[in-house]
Amino acid sequence: MSTFSDRLKLTIEKRGTTQRWVAEQAGVRESTISRYISEKNAPAILDILAGISTALNVSSDYLIGLTNIPTKTKTGESGEVLRLIRCFERMLPEDKAVLWALCNKYETEKR
């Protein structure tokens, strides 16, 4: 199975939903989703999109407008984490001190 097929099937299962529901939400026929999962048909745009995003070192989510964060991460950081990093980089030293104090509280707190 291709990565797309595997991940599509796994995600549908993990979410506890159906191919029919995904098809309705995506505006396609259920048979289209079924063919993607069984690899009888794969959207050709995936290969093109993967190639372009790799060449430009940006995420495919960025290229199709799902996020405004162009960074392609290899470590799995979420957009939220990347946003925090960008903000931290622009902080004044006194603001960083406040943030570090807050982080220290959570690092030492027993859960």
Coordinates of C-alpha atoms in Angstrom, one line a residue:
M1 CA 0.0 0.0 0.0
S2 CA 1.1 3.5 -0.6
T3 CA 1.6 6.0 2.2
F4 CA -1.5 7.9 1.2
S5 CA -3.7 4.7 1.1
D6 CA -2.3 3.5 4.4
R7 CA -2.7 6.8 6.2
L8 CA -6.2 7.4 4.7
K9 CA -7.4 4.0 5.9
L10 CA -5.7 4.3 9.3
T11 CA -7.1 7.8 9.9
I12 CA -10.6 6.7 9.0
E13 CA -10.3 3.8 11.5
K14 CA -8.8 5.9 14.3
R15 CA -11.5 8.6 14.0
G16 CA -14.1 5.9 14.1
T17 CA -15.8 7.2 11.0
T18 CA -16.7 5.7 7.6
Q19 CA -15.6 6.1 4.0
R20 CA -19.1 7.4 3.3
W21 CA -18.7 10.2 5.8
V22 CA -15.3 11.2 4.5
A23 CA -16.6 11.2 0.9
E24 CA -19.6 13.4 1.9
Q25 CA -17.3 15.8 3.7
A26 CA -14.8 15.9 0.8
G27 CA -17.5 16.3 -1.8
V28 CA -16.7 13.0 -3.7
R29 CA -18.3 9.6 -4.1
E30 CA -17.8 6.9 -1.5
S31 CA -16.4 4.7 -4.3
T32 CA -13.6 7.3 -4.9
I33 CA -12.5 7.0 -1.3
S34 CA -12.7 3.2 -1.6
R35 CA -10.5 3.2 -4.7
Y36 CA -7.9 5.4 -2.9
I37 CA -7.8 3.0 0.0
S38 CA -7.5 -0.1 -2.2
E39 CA -5.0 1.6 -4.5
K40 CA -7.2 1.0 -7.6
N41 CA -6.9 4.7 -8.1
A42 CA -4.7 7.3 -6.7
P43 CA -4.9 11.0 -7.1
A44 CA -2.0 11.9 -9.5
I45 CA -1.7 15.3 -7.9
L46 CA -0.2 13.7 -4.8
D47 CA 3.0 12.8 -6.6
I48 CA 3.2 16.2 -8.1
L49 CA 2.5 17.9 -4.8
A50 CA 5.0 15.8 -3.0
G51 CA 7.7 16.6 -5.6
I52 CA 7.0 20.4 -5.5
S53 CA 6.9 20.5 -1.7
T54 CA 10.2 18.5 -1.5
A55 CA 11.9 20.7 -4.0
L56 CA 10.9 23.9 -2.2
N57 CA 11.3 22.4 1.3
V58 CA 7.8 23.5 2.3
S59 CA 4.9 21.5 3.6
S60 CA 2.1 20.4 1.2
D61 CA -0.3 21.9 3.7
Y62 CA 1.3 25.3 3.1
L63 CA 1.1 24.9 -0.7
I64 CA -2.6 24.1 -0.6
G65 CA -3.5 26.8 1.9
L66 CA -4.2 24.7 5.0
T67 CA -1.6 26.5 7.0
N68 CA 0.3 29.7 6.7
I69 CA 3.5 28.1 8.1
P70 CA 5.7 27.1 5.2
T71 CA 8.2 25.2 7.3
K72 CA 8.5 21.6 6.6
T73 CA 9.4 19.9 9.8
K74 CA 11.2 16.6 10.1
T75 CA 10.6 16.3 13.9
G76 CA 6.9 16.5 13.8
E77 CA 6.4 19.9 15.4
S78 CA 2.9 21.2 15.2
G79 CA 2.1 24.6 13.8
E80 CA 1.4 25.7 17.3
V81 CA 4.9 24.8 18.5
L82 CA 6.5 26.5 15.4
R83 CA 4.5 29.6 16.2
L84 CA 5.8 29.6 19.8
I85 CA 9.3 29.2 18.6
R86 CA 8.9 32.2 16.2
C87 CA 7.5 34.3 18.9
F88 CA 10.2 33.3 21.3
E89 CA 12.9 34.3 18.8
R90 CA 11.4 37.9 18.7
M91 CA 11.0 38.3 22.4
L92 CA 12.8 40.9 24.5
P93 CA 15.2 39.4 27.1
E94 CA 12.9 40.4 30.0
D95 CA 9.9 38.6 28.3
K96 CA 12.0 35.5 27.8
A97 CA 12.8 35.6 31.5
V98 CA 9.1 35.6 32.3
L99 CA 8.5 32.7 29.9
W100 CA 11.4 30.7 31.3
A101 CA 10.0 31.2 34.8
L102 CA 6.6 29.8 33.7
C103 CA 8.3 26.9 32.0
N104 CA 10.3 26.1 35.1
K105 CA 7.1 25.9 37.1
Y106 CA 5.6 23.3 34.8
E107 CA 8.8 21.3 34.5
T108 CA 9.1 20.9 38.3
E109 CA 5.4 20.5 39.0
K110 CA 4.4 16.9 39.8
R111 CA 1.4 15.6 37.8

